mmCIF file of C-alpha atoms in Angstrom:
data_model
loop_
_atom_site.group_PDB
_atom_site.id
_atom_site.type_symbol
_atom_site.label_atom_id
_atom_site.label_comp_id
_atom_site.label_asym_id
_atom_site.label_seq_id
_atom_site.Cartn_x
_atom_site.Cartn_y
_atom_site.Cartn_z
ATOM 1 C CA UNK I 7 116.990 84.839 155.255
ATOM 2 C CA UNK I 8 115.442 83.563 152.042
ATOM 3 C CA UNK I 9 111.879 82.397 152.035
ATOM 4 C CA UNK I 10 111.629 78.679 152.626
ATOM 5 C CA UNK I 11 109.351 76.640 150.415
ATOM 6 C CA UNK I 12 108.375 73.370 151.984
ATOM 7 C CA UNK I 13 108.034 70.292 149.853
ATOM 8 C CA UNK I 14 108.849 66.622 149.809
ATOM 9 C CA UNK I 15 112.446 67.214 148.770
ATOM 10 C CA UNK I 16 113.115 69.701 151.556
ATOM 11 C CA UNK I 17 111.814 67.287 154.157
ATOM 12 C CA UNK I 18 113.733 64.371 152.685
ATOM 13 C CA UNK I 19 117.077 66.092 152.738
ATOM 14 C CA UNK I 20 116.558 68.146 155.850
ATOM 15 C CA UNK I 21 117.438 71.465 154.231
ATOM 16 C CA UNK I 22 115.277 74.310 153.023
ATOM 17 C CA UNK I 23 114.794 74.877 149.308
ATOM 18 C CA UNK I 24 114.728 78.508 148.217
ATOM 19 C CA UNK I 25 113.021 79.988 145.158
ATOM 20 C CA UNK I 26 116.349 80.402 143.380
ATOM 21 C CA UNK I 27 117.409 76.837 144.106
ATOM 22 C CA UNK I 28 114.246 75.352 142.620
ATOM 23 C CA UNK I 29 115.045 76.701 139.122
ATOM 24 C CA UNK I 30 112.758 75.240 136.462
ATOM 25 C CA UNK I 31 110.477 73.667 139.063
ATOM 26 C CA UNK I 32 109.481 77.135 140.265
ATOM 27 C CA UNK I 33 107.533 77.627 137.029
ATOM 28 C CA UNK I 34 105.429 74.548 137.727
ATOM 29 C CA UNK I 35 104.622 75.668 141.256
ATOM 30 C CA UNK I 36 103.429 79.161 140.300
ATOM 31 C CA UNK I 37 100.497 78.996 137.864
ATOM 32 C CA UNK I 38 99.046 82.435 138.586
ATOM 33 C CA UNK I 39 99.897 83.934 135.186
ATOM 34 C CA UNK I 40 99.647 80.778 133.076
ATOM 35 C CA UNK I 41 95.978 81.211 132.205
ATOM 36 C CA UNK I 42 96.483 84.853 131.264
ATOM 37 C CA UNK I 43 99.509 83.980 129.133
ATOM 38 C CA UNK I 44 97.616 81.216 127.331
ATOM 39 C CA UNK I 45 94.676 83.568 126.748
ATOM 40 C CA UNK I 46 96.963 86.266 125.322
ATOM 41 C CA UNK I 47 98.580 83.747 122.979
ATOM 42 C CA UNK I 48 95.310 82.218 121.765
ATOM 43 C CA UNK I 49 93.199 85.404 121.546
ATOM 44 C CA UNK I 50 94.631 86.737 118.232
ATOM 45 C CA UNK I 51 94.116 83.355 116.591
ATOM 46 C CA UNK I 52 90.524 83.187 117.814
ATOM 47 C CA UNK I 53 89.834 86.744 116.634
ATOM 48 C CA UNK I 54 91.331 85.982 113.208
ATOM 49 C CA UNK I 55 89.136 82.884 112.910
ATOM 50 C CA UNK I 56 86.061 84.845 113.960
ATOM 51 C CA UNK I 57 86.859 87.645 111.512
ATOM 52 C CA UNK I 58 87.492 85.123 108.738
ATOM 53 C CA UNK I 59 84.149 83.444 109.393
ATOM 54 C CA UNK I 60 82.383 86.816 109.338
ATOM 55 C CA UNK I 61 84.060 87.811 106.054
ATOM 56 C CA UNK I 62 83.299 84.424 104.499
ATOM 57 C CA UNK I 63 79.626 84.923 105.330
ATOM 58 C CA UNK I 64 79.716 88.420 103.819
ATOM 59 C CA UNK I 65 81.327 87.095 100.621
ATOM 60 C CA UNK I 66 78.712 84.354 100.349
ATOM 61 C CA UNK I 67 75.929 86.941 100.733
ATOM 62 C CA UNK I 68 77.483 89.127 98.029
ATOM 63 C CA UNK I 69 77.783 86.098 95.738
ATOM 64 C CA UNK I 70 74.098 85.278 96.258
ATOM 65 C CA UNK I 71 73.179 88.909 95.504
ATOM 66 C CA UNK I 72 75.245 88.776 92.297
ATOM 67 C CA UNK I 73 73.404 85.659 91.177
ATOM 68 C CA UNK I 74 70.024 87.195 92.028
ATOM 69 C CA UNK I 75 70.767 90.442 90.190
ATOM 70 C CA UNK I 76 72.076 88.690 87.091
ATOM 71 C CA UNK I 77 69.024 86.423 87.093
ATOM 72 C CA UNK I 78 66.671 89.420 87.030
ATOM 73 C CA UNK I 79 68.665 91.211 84.354
ATOM 74 C CA UNK I 80 68.899 88.103 82.154
ATOM 75 C CA UNK I 81 65.151 87.501 82.365
ATOM 76 C CA UNK I 82 64.542 91.008 81.041
ATOM 77 C CA UNK I 83 67.318 90.658 78.456
ATOM 78 C CA UNK I 84 65.704 87.475 77.103
ATOM 79 C CA UNK I 85 62.789 89.575 75.804
ATOM 80 C CA UNK I 86 64.941 92.242 74.137
ATOM 81 C CA UNK I 87 65.167 92.257 70.329
ATOM 82 C CA UNK I 88 68.908 93.132 70.323
ATOM 83 C CA UNK I 89 70.408 91.721 73.547
ATOM 84 C CA UNK I 90 74.082 92.219 72.670
ATOM 85 C CA UNK I 91 76.200 95.298 73.086
ATOM 86 C CA UNK I 92 78.083 95.490 69.797
ATOM 87 C CA UNK I 93 79.612 98.103 69.842
ATOM 88 C CA UNK I 94 76.955 100.012 71.798
ATOM 89 C CA UNK I 95 74.069 98.605 73.819
ATOM 90 C CA UNK I 96 70.526 99.110 72.636
ATOM 91 C CA UNK I 97 68.243 101.000 75.009
ATOM 92 C CA UNK I 98 66.526 97.788 76.149
ATOM 93 C CA UNK I 99 69.826 95.960 76.714
ATOM 94 C CA UNK I 100 71.142 98.932 78.688
ATOM 95 C CA UNK I 101 67.974 98.854 80.798
ATOM 96 C CA UNK I 102 68.485 95.132 81.517
ATOM 97 C CA UNK I 103 72.030 95.897 82.650
ATOM 98 C CA UNK I 104 70.697 98.711 84.841
ATOM 99 C CA UNK I 105 68.140 96.372 86.417
ATOM 100 C CA UNK I 106 70.837 93.853 87.331
ATOM 101 C CA UNK I 107 73.295 96.505 88.490
ATOM 102 C CA UNK I 108 70.811 98.329 90.747
ATOM 103 C CA UNK I 109 69.573 95.083 92.248
ATOM 104 C CA UNK I 110 73.131 94.017 93.097
ATOM 105 C CA UNK I 111 74.181 97.399 94.495
ATOM 106 C CA UNK I 112 71.025 97.622 96.609
ATOM 107 C CA UNK I 113 71.643 94.236 98.226
ATOM 108 C CA UNK I 114 75.413 94.409 98.704
ATOM 109 C CA UNK I 115 76.357 98.043 99.407
ATOM 110 C CA UNK I 116 79.357 97.552 97.092
ATOM 111 C CA UNK I 117 81.054 100.537 95.510
ATOM 112 C CA UNK I 118 79.730 100.988 91.974
ATOM 113 C CA UNK I 119 83.285 101.080 90.621
ATOM 114 C CA UNK I 120 83.896 97.509 91.848
ATOM 115 C CA UNK I 121 80.959 96.051 89.904
ATOM 116 C CA UNK I 122 80.762 95.209 86.204
ATOM 117 C CA UNK I 123 77.576 93.850 84.582
ATOM 118 C CA UNK I 124 77.372 92.967 80.891
ATOM 119 C CA UNK I 125 75.625 90.604 78.464
ATOM 120 C CA UNK I 126 77.831 87.705 77.394
ATOM 121 C CA UNK I 127 78.429 87.781 73.639
ATOM 122 C CA UNK I 128 78.570 84.720 71.395
ATOM 123 C CA UNK I 129 76.304 82.389 73.313
ATOM 124 C CA UNK I 130 74.355 79.540 71.713
ATOM 125 C CA UNK I 131 71.461 80.349 69.407
ATOM 126 C CA UNK I 132 68.266 80.884 71.334
ATOM 127 C CA UNK I 133 70.121 81.492 74.606
ATOM 128 C CA UNK I 134 71.293 84.748 76.136
ATOM 129 C CA UNK I 135 73.602 85.144 79.103
ATOM 130 C CA UNK I 136 74.414 87.949 81.470
ATOM 131 C CA UNK I 137 77.461 88.139 83.711
ATOM 132 C CA UNK I 138 78.358 90.218 86.752
ATOM 133 C CA UNK I 139 81.842 90.556 88.196
ATOM 134 C CA UNK I 140 82.738 92.165 91.496
ATOM 135 C CA UNK I 141 85.954 92.689 93.418
ATOM 136 C CA UNK I 142 85.349 92.323 97.141
ATOM 137 C CA UNK I 143 88.009 93.379 99.631
ATOM 138 C CA UNK I 144 88.247 91.562 102.937
ATOM 139 C CA UNK I 145 88.611 94.551 105.254
ATOM 140 C CA UNK I 146 88.107 92.946 108.653
ATOM 141 C CA UNK I 147 91.343 90.922 108.497
ATOM 142 C CA UNK I 148 93.536 93.959 107.785
ATOM 143 C CA UNK I 149 94.697 94.233 111.395
ATOM 144 C CA UNK I 150 96.207 90.739 111.172
ATOM 145 C CA UNK I 151 98.181 91.664 108.070
ATOM 146 C CA UNK I 152 95.779 89.862 105.738
ATOM 147 C CA UNK I 153 93.975 92.047 103.206
ATOM 148 C CA UNK I 154 93.020 89.767 100.332
ATOM 149 C CA UNK I 155 90.674 90.753 97.548
ATOM 150 C CA UNK I 156 88.222 88.203 96.162
ATOM 151 C CA UNK I 157 86.997 88.316 92.557
ATOM 152 C CA UNK I 158 83.405 87.027 92.314
ATOM 153 C CA UNK I 159 81.648 86.137 89.061
ATOM 154 C CA UNK I 160 78.021 85.175 88.460
ATOM 155 C CA UNK I 161 76.558 84.178 85.090
ATOM 156 C CA UNK I 162 72.959 83.378 84.256
ATOM 157 C CA UNK I 163 71.750 81.824 80.998
ATOM 158 C CA UNK I 164 68.173 82.267 79.867
ATOM 159 C CA UNK I 165 66.234 81.016 76.845
ATOM 160 C CA UNK I 166 65.594 83.844 74.431
ATOM 161 C CA UNK I 167 61.971 84.988 74.109
ATOM 162 C CA UNK I 168 61.472 87.650 71.460
ATOM 163 C CA UNK I 169 58.041 89.228 71.469
#
């Protein structure tokens, strides 16, 4: 004999209601797996949001390191007699680029191939500028099918001081 589930309808009509006869109402009565199912459905979304927040913070830290490195390199470049690299950098300009590059790589742990630092040509008279560009890959979101690459640029302008 099928298992009898008591309820208001069974008492009203005087007949037992079986699991099969309840149909869609059986889902409402059994909530044992509902919390697990909801957790399984929401967990990937929560992990993607958490990973995205982590990667956003990492990108913001790399951007701040780019700005800091370019600032240091531009301050040194402002004192160089020939700050431009046409067609080859002077020794002092190359040293300013090295200062900025090493400062950025030390603070970001980026691959050296993904970083480009150079003095900006054709700026206003009395002003020099240095720019750094980096391609940052968002690795943590690869398991979700998202693997974007972000191109970051930082430029710093400094008044020229020739000694």
